[in-house]
XYZ file of N, CA and C in Angstrom:
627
model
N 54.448 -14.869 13.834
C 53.582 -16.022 13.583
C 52.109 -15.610 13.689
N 51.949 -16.157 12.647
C 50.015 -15.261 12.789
C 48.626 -16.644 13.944
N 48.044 -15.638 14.733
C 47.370 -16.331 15.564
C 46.167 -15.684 14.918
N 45.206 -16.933 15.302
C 43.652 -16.495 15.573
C 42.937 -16.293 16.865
N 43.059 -14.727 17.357
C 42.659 -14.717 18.099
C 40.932 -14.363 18.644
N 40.386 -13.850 19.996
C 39.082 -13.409 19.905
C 39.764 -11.840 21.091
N 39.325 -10.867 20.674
C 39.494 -9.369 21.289
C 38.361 -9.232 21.958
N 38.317 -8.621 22.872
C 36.945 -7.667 23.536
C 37.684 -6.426 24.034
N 37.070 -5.668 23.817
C 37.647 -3.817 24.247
C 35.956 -3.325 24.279
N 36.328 -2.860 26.049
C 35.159 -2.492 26.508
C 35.497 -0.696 26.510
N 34.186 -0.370 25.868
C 34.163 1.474 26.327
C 33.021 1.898 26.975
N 33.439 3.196 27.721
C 32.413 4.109 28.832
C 31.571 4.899 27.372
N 32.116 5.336 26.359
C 31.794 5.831 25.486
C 31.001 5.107 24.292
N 29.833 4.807 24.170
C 28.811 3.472 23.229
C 29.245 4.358 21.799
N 29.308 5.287 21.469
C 29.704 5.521 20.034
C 30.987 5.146 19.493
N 32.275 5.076 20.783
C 33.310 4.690 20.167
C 33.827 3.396 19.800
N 32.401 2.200 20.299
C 32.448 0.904 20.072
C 31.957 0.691 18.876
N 31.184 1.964 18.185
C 30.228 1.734 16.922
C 31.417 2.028 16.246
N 32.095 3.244 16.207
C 33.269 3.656 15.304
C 34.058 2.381 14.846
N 34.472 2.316 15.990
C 35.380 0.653 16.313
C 34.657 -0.372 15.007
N 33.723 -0.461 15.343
C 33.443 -1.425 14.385
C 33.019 -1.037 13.187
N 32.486 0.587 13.072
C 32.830 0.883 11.571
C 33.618 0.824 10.651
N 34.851 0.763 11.652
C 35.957 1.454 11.279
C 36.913 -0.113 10.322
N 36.347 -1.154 11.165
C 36.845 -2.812 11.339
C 35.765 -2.992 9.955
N 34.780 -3.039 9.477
C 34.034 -3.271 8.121
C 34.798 -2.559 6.677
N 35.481 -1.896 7.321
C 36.660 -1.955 5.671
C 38.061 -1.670 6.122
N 38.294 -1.876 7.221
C 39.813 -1.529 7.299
C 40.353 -2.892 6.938
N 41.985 -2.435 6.093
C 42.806 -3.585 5.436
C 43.958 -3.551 6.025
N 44.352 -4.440 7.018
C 46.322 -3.997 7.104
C 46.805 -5.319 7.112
N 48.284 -4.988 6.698
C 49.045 -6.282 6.694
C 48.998 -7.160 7.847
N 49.254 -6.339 9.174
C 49.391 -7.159 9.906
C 48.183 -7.902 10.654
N 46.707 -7.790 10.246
C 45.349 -8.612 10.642
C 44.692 -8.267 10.216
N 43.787 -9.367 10.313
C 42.301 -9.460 9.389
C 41.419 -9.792 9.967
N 40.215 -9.148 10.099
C 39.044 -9.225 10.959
C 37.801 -10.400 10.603
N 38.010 -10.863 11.082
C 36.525 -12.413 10.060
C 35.489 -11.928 10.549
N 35.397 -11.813 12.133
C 33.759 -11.264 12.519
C 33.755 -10.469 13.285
N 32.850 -9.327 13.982
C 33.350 -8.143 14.459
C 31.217 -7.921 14.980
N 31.704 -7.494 16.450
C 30.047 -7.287 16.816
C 30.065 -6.473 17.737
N 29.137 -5.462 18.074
C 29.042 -3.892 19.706
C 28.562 -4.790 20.562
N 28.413 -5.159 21.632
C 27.260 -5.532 22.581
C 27.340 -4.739 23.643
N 26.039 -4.909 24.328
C 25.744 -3.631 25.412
C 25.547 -4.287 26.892
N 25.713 -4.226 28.275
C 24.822 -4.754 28.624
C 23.657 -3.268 29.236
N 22.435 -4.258 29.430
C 21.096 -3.709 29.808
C 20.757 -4.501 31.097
N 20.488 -3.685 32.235
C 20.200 -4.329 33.341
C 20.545 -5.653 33.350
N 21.666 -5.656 33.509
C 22.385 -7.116 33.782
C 22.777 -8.370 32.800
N 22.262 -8.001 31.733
C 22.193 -8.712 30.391
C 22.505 -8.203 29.587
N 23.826 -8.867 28.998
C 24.490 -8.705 27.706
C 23.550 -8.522 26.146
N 23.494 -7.648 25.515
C 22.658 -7.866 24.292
C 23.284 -7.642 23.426
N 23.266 -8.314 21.798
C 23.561 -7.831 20.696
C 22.883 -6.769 20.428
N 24.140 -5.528 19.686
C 23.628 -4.537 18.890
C 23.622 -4.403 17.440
N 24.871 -4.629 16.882
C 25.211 -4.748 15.652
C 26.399 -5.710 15.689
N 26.518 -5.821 14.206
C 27.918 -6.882 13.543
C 27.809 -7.090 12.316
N 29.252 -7.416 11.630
C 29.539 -8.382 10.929
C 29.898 -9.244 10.750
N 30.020 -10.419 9.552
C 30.818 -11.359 8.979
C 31.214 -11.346 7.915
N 32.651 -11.700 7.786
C 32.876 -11.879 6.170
C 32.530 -13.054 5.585
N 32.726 -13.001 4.458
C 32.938 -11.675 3.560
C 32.115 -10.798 3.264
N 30.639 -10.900 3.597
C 29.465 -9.810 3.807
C 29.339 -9.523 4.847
N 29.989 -7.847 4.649
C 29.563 -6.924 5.881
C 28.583 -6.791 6.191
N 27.741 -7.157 5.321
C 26.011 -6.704 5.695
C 24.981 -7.702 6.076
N 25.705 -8.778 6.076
C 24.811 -10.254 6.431
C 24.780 -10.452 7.690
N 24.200 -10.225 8.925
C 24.545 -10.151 10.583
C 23.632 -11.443 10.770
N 23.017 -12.248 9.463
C 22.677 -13.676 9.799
C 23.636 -14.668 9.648
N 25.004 -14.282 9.176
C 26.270 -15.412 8.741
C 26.999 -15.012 10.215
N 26.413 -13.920 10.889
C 27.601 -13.597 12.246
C 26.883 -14.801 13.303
N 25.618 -14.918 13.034
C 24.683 -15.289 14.555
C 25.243 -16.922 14.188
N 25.945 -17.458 13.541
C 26.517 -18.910 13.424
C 27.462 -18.485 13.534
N 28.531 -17.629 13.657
C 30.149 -17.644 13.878
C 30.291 -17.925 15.137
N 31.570 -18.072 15.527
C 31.872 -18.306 16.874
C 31.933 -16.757 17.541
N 31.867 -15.413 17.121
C 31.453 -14.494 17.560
C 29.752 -14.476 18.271
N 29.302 -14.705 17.536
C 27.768 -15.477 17.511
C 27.196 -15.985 18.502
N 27.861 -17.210 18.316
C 28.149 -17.997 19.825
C 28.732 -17.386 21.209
N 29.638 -16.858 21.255
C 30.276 -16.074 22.389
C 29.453 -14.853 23.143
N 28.379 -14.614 22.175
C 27.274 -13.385 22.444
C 26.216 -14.095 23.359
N 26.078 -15.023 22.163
C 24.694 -15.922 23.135
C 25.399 -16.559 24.316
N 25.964 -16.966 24.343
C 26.932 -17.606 26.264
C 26.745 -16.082 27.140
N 27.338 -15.021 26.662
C 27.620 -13.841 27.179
C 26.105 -13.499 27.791
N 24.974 -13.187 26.852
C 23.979 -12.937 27.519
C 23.041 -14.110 27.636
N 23.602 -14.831 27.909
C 22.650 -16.246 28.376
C 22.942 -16.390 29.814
N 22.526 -17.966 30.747
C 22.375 -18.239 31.909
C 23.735 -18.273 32.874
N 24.980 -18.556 31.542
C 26.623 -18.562 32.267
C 27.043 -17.186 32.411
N 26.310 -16.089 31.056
C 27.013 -15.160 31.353
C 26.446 -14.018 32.579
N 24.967 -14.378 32.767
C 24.545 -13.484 33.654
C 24.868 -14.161 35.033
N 25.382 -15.274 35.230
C 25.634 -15.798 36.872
C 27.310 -15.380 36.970
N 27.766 -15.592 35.892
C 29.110 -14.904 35.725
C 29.013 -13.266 36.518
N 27.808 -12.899 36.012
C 28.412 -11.748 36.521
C 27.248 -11.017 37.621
N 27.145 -12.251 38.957
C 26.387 -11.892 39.863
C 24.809 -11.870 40.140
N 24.436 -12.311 38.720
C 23.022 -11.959 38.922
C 22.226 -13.437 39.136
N 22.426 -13.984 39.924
C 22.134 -15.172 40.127
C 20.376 -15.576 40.215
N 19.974 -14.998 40.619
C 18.302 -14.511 40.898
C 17.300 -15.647 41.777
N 16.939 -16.926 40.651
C 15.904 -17.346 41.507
C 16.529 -19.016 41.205
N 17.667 -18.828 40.902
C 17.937 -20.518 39.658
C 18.636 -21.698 41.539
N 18.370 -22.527 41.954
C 18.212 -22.798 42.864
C 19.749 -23.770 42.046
N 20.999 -23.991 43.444
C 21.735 -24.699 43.287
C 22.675 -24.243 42.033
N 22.360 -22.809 41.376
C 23.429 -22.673 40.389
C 24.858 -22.022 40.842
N 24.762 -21.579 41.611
C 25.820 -20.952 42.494
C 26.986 -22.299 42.547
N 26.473 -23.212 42.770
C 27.220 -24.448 43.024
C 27.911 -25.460 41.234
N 26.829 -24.919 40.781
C 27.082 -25.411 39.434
C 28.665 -24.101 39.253
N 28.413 -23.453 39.151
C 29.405 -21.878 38.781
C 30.846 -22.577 39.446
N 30.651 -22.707 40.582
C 31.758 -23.126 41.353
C 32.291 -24.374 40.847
N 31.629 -25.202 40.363
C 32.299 -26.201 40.140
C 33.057 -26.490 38.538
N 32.658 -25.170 38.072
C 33.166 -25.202 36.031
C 34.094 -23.966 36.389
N 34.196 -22.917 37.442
C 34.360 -21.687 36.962
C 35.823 -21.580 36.567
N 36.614 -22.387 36.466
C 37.970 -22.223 36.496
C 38.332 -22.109 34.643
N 38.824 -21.531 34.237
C 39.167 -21.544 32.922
C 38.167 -20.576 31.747
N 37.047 -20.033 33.067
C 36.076 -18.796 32.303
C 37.053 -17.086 32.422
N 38.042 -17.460 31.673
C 38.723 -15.745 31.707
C 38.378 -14.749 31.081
N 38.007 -15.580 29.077
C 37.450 -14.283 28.813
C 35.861 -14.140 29.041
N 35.170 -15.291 29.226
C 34.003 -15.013 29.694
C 33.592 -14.112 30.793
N 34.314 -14.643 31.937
C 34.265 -13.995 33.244
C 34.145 -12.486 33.358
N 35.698 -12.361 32.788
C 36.117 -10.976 32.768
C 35.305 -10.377 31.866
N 34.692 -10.754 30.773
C 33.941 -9.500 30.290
C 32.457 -9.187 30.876
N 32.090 -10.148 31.319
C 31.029 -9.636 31.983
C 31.112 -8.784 33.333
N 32.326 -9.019 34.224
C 32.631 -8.053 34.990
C 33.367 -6.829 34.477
N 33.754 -6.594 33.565
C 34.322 -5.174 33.158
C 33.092 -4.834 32.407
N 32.489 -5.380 32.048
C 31.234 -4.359 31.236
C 30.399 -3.925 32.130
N 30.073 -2.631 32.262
C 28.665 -2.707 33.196
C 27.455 -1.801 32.621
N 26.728 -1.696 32.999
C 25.166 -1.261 32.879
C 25.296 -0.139 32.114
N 24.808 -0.115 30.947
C 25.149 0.706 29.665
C 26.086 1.029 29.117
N 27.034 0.157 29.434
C 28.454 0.389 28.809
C 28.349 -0.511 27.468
N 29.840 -0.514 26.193
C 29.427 -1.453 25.309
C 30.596 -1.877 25.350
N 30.986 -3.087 24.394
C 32.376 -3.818 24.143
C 32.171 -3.685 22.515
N 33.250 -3.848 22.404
C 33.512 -4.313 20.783
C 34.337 -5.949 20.768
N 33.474 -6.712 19.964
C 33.885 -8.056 20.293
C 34.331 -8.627 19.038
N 35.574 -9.289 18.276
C 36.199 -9.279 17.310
C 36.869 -11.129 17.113
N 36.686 -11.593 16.019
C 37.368 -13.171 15.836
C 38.484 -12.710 14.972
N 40.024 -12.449 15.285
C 40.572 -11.363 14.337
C 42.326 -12.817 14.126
N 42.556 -12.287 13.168
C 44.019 -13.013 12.604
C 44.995 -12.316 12.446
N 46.031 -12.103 13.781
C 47.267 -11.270 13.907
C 48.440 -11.928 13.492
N 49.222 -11.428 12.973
C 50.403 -11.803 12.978
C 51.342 -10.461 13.805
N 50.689 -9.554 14.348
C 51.451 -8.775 15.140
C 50.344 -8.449 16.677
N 50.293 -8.396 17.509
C 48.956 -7.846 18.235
C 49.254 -6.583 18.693
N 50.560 -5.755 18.287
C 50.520 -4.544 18.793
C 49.982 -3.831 17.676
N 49.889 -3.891 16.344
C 49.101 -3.047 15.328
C 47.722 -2.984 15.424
N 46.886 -4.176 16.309
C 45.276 -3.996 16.406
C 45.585 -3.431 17.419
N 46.113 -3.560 18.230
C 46.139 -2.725 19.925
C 46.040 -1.426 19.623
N 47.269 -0.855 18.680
C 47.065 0.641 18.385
C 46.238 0.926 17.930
N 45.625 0.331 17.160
C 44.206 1.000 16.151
C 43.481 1.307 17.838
N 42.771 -0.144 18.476
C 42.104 0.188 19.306
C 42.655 1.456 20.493
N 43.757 1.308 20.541
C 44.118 2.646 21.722
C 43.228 4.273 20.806
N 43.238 3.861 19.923
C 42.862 5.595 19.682
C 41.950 5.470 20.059
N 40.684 4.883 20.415
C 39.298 5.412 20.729
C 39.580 4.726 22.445
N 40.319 4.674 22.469
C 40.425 5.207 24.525
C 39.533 3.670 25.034
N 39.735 2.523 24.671
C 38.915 1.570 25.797
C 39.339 1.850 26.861
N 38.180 0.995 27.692
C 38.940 1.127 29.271
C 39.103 -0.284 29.797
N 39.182 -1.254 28.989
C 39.585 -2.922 29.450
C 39.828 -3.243 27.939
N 40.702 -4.187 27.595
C 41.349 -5.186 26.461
C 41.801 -6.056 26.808
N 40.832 -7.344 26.483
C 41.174 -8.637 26.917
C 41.208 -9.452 25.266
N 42.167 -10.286 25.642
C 42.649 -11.307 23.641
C 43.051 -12.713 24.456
N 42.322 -13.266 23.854
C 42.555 -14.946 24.366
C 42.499 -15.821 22.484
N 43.752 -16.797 23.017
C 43.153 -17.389 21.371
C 42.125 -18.584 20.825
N 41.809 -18.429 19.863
C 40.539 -19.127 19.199
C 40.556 -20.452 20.356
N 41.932 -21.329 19.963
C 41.566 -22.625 20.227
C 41.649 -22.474 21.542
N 42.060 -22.126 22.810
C 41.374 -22.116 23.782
C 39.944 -21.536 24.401
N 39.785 -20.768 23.516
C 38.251 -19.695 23.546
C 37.260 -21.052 23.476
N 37.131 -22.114 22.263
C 36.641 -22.894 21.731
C 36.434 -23.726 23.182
N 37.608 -23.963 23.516
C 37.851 -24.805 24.986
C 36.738 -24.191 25.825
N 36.846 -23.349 26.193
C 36.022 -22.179 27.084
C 34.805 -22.188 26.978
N 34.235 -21.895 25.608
C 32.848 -22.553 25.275
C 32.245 -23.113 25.484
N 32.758 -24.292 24.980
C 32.661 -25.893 25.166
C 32.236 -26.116 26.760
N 33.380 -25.375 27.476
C 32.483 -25.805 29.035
C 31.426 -25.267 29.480
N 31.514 -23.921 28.904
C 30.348 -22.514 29.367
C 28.501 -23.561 28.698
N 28.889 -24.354 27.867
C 27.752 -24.982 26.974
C 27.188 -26.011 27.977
N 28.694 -27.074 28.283
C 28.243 -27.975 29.494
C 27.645 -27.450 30.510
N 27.941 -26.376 30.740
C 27.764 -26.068 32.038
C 26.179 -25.625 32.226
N 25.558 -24.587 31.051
C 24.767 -24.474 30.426
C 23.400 -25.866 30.310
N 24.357 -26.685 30.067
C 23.067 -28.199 30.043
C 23.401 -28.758 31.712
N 23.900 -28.335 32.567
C 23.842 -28.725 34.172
C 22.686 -28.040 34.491
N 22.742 -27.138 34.663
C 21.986 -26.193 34.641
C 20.833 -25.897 34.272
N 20.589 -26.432 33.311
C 19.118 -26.766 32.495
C 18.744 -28.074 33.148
N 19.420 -29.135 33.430
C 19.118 -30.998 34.568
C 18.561 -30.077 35.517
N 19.463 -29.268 36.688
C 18.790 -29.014 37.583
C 17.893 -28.110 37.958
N 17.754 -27.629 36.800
C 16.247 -26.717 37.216
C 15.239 -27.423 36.955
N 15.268 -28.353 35.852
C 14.884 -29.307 35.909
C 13.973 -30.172 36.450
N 14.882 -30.714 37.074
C 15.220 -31.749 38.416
C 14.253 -30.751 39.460
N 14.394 -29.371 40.025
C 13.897 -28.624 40.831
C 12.479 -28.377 40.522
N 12.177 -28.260 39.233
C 10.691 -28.156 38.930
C 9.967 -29.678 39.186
N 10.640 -30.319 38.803
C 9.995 -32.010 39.125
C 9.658 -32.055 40.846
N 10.438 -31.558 41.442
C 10.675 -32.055 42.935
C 9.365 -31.454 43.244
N 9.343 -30.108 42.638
C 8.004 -29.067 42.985
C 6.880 -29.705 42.332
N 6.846 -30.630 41.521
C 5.587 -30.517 41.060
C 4.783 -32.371 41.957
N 5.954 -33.013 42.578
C 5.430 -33.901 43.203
C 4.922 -33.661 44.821
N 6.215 -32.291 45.627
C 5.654 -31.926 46.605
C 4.712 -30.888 46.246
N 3.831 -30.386 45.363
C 2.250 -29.967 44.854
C 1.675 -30.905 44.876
N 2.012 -32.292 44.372
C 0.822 -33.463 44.273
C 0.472 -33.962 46.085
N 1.776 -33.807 46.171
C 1.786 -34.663 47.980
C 1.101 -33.419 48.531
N 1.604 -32.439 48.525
C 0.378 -31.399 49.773
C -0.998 -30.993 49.464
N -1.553 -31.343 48.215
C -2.692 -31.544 47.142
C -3.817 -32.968 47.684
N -2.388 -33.880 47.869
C -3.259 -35.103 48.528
C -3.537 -35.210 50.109
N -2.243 -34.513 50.240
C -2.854 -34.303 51.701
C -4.081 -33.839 52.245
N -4.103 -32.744 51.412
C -5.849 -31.875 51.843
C -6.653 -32.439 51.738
N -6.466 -33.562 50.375
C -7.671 -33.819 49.856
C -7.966 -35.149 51.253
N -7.193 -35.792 51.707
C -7.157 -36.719 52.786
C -7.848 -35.904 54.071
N -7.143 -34.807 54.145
C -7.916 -33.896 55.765
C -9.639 -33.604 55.199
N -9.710 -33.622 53.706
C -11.197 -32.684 52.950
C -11.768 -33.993 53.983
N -11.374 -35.695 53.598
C -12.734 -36.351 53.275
C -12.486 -37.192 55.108
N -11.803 -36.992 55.326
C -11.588 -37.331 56.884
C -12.665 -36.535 57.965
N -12.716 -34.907 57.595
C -13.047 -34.011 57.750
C -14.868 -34.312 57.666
N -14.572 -34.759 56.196
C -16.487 -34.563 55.990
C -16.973 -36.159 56.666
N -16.466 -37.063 56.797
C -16.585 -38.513 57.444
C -17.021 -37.884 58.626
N -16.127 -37.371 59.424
C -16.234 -37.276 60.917
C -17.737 -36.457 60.978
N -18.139 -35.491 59.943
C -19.472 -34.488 60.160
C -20.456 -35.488 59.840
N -20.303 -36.416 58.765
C -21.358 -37.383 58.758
C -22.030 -38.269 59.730
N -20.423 -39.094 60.569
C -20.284 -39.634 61.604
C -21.608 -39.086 62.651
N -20.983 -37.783 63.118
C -21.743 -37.093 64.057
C -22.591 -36.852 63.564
N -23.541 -36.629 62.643
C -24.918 -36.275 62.272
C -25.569 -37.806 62.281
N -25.113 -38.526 62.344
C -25.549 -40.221 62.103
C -25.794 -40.481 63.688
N -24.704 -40.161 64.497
C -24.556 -40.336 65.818
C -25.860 -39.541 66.717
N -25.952 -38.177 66.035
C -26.828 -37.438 66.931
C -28.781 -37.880 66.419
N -29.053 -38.643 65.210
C -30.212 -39.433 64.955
C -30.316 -40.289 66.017
């Protein structure tokens, strides 16, 4: 029965993810067909696009950045995929956001923890009707993780990684607001000690006439 699935096969080796996907821009077999196909790297903690395609133009990598490959890149190196994978930094209360969606982020999760710091993946929207014939192709260039989840739950996956994505955007939000009224309140405060301050010097210069 033929599925639509999404592949990631991560390598220690960045040329054999390029092959990989050279190799995926004209290969034909019965048993799957590749729709979109992309390298990504990460770089100090962030996932980046390197190359890709879409069909039916291999050479159009502006018809990929709307596929759901596309999409899965930008989540990957966006705000879910870098807290996904530890780098939490300065985002106040996202730790709590993470915890409360993280259940059902598998292939998200996992690829950001099997990829690490100059390593690449090869990331694929592919249509099997067998999954051990793409498996073999990919075994020859030696990955060292292969994760396949299918479309319509991937879609699922998204979908929350997006929500989760606009929580996340409320409460930083929300955190910059809080900051910008306790700036007004400790702003007014001074300005209350400034003229209290200069009263009392007036006071006493009035007092000592």
């Amino acid at each position: 029965m033929e599925e639509n699935n999404i592949v990631v096969a991560v390598f220690n080796d960045d040329s054999k993810a390029y092959q990989v996907l050279s190799e995926s821009k004209s290969k034909s077999h019965e048993q799957y067909q590749i729709l979109d196909a992309a390298v990504i790297q990460k770089e100090n903690g962030k996932i980046v696009f390197k190359d890709g395609f879409s069909s039916p133009s291999e050479a159009d990598t502006s018809a990929l950045k709307s596929s759901l490959i596309g999409s899965l890149i930008g989540i990957l190196g966006g705000p879910i995929g870098i807290l996904l994978g530890g780098s939490i930094g300065s985002m106040i209360g996202a730790s709590k956001v993470i915890n409360r969606h993280k259940e059902g982020f598998s292939l998200i999760e996992r690829t950001v923890a099997e990829l690490y710091n100059g390593e690449t993946a090869f990331v694929a929207n592919i249509k099997e009707n067998n999954e051990v014939a793409f498996n073999y192709f990919l075994q020859q260039y030696d990955p060292t993780f292969v994760y396949r989840k299918e479309v319509s739950m991937m879609e699922h996956e998204m979908k929350k990684a997006k929500e989760m994505e606009e929580e996340l955007a409320r409460e930083e939000e929300e955190r910059k607001r809080k900051e910008r009224v306790e700036d007004i309140q400790e702003k007014a405060e001074e300005m209350k000690e400034r003229i209290k301050s200069e009263f009392l010097r007036i006071k006493e210069k009035l007092t000592e006439k």
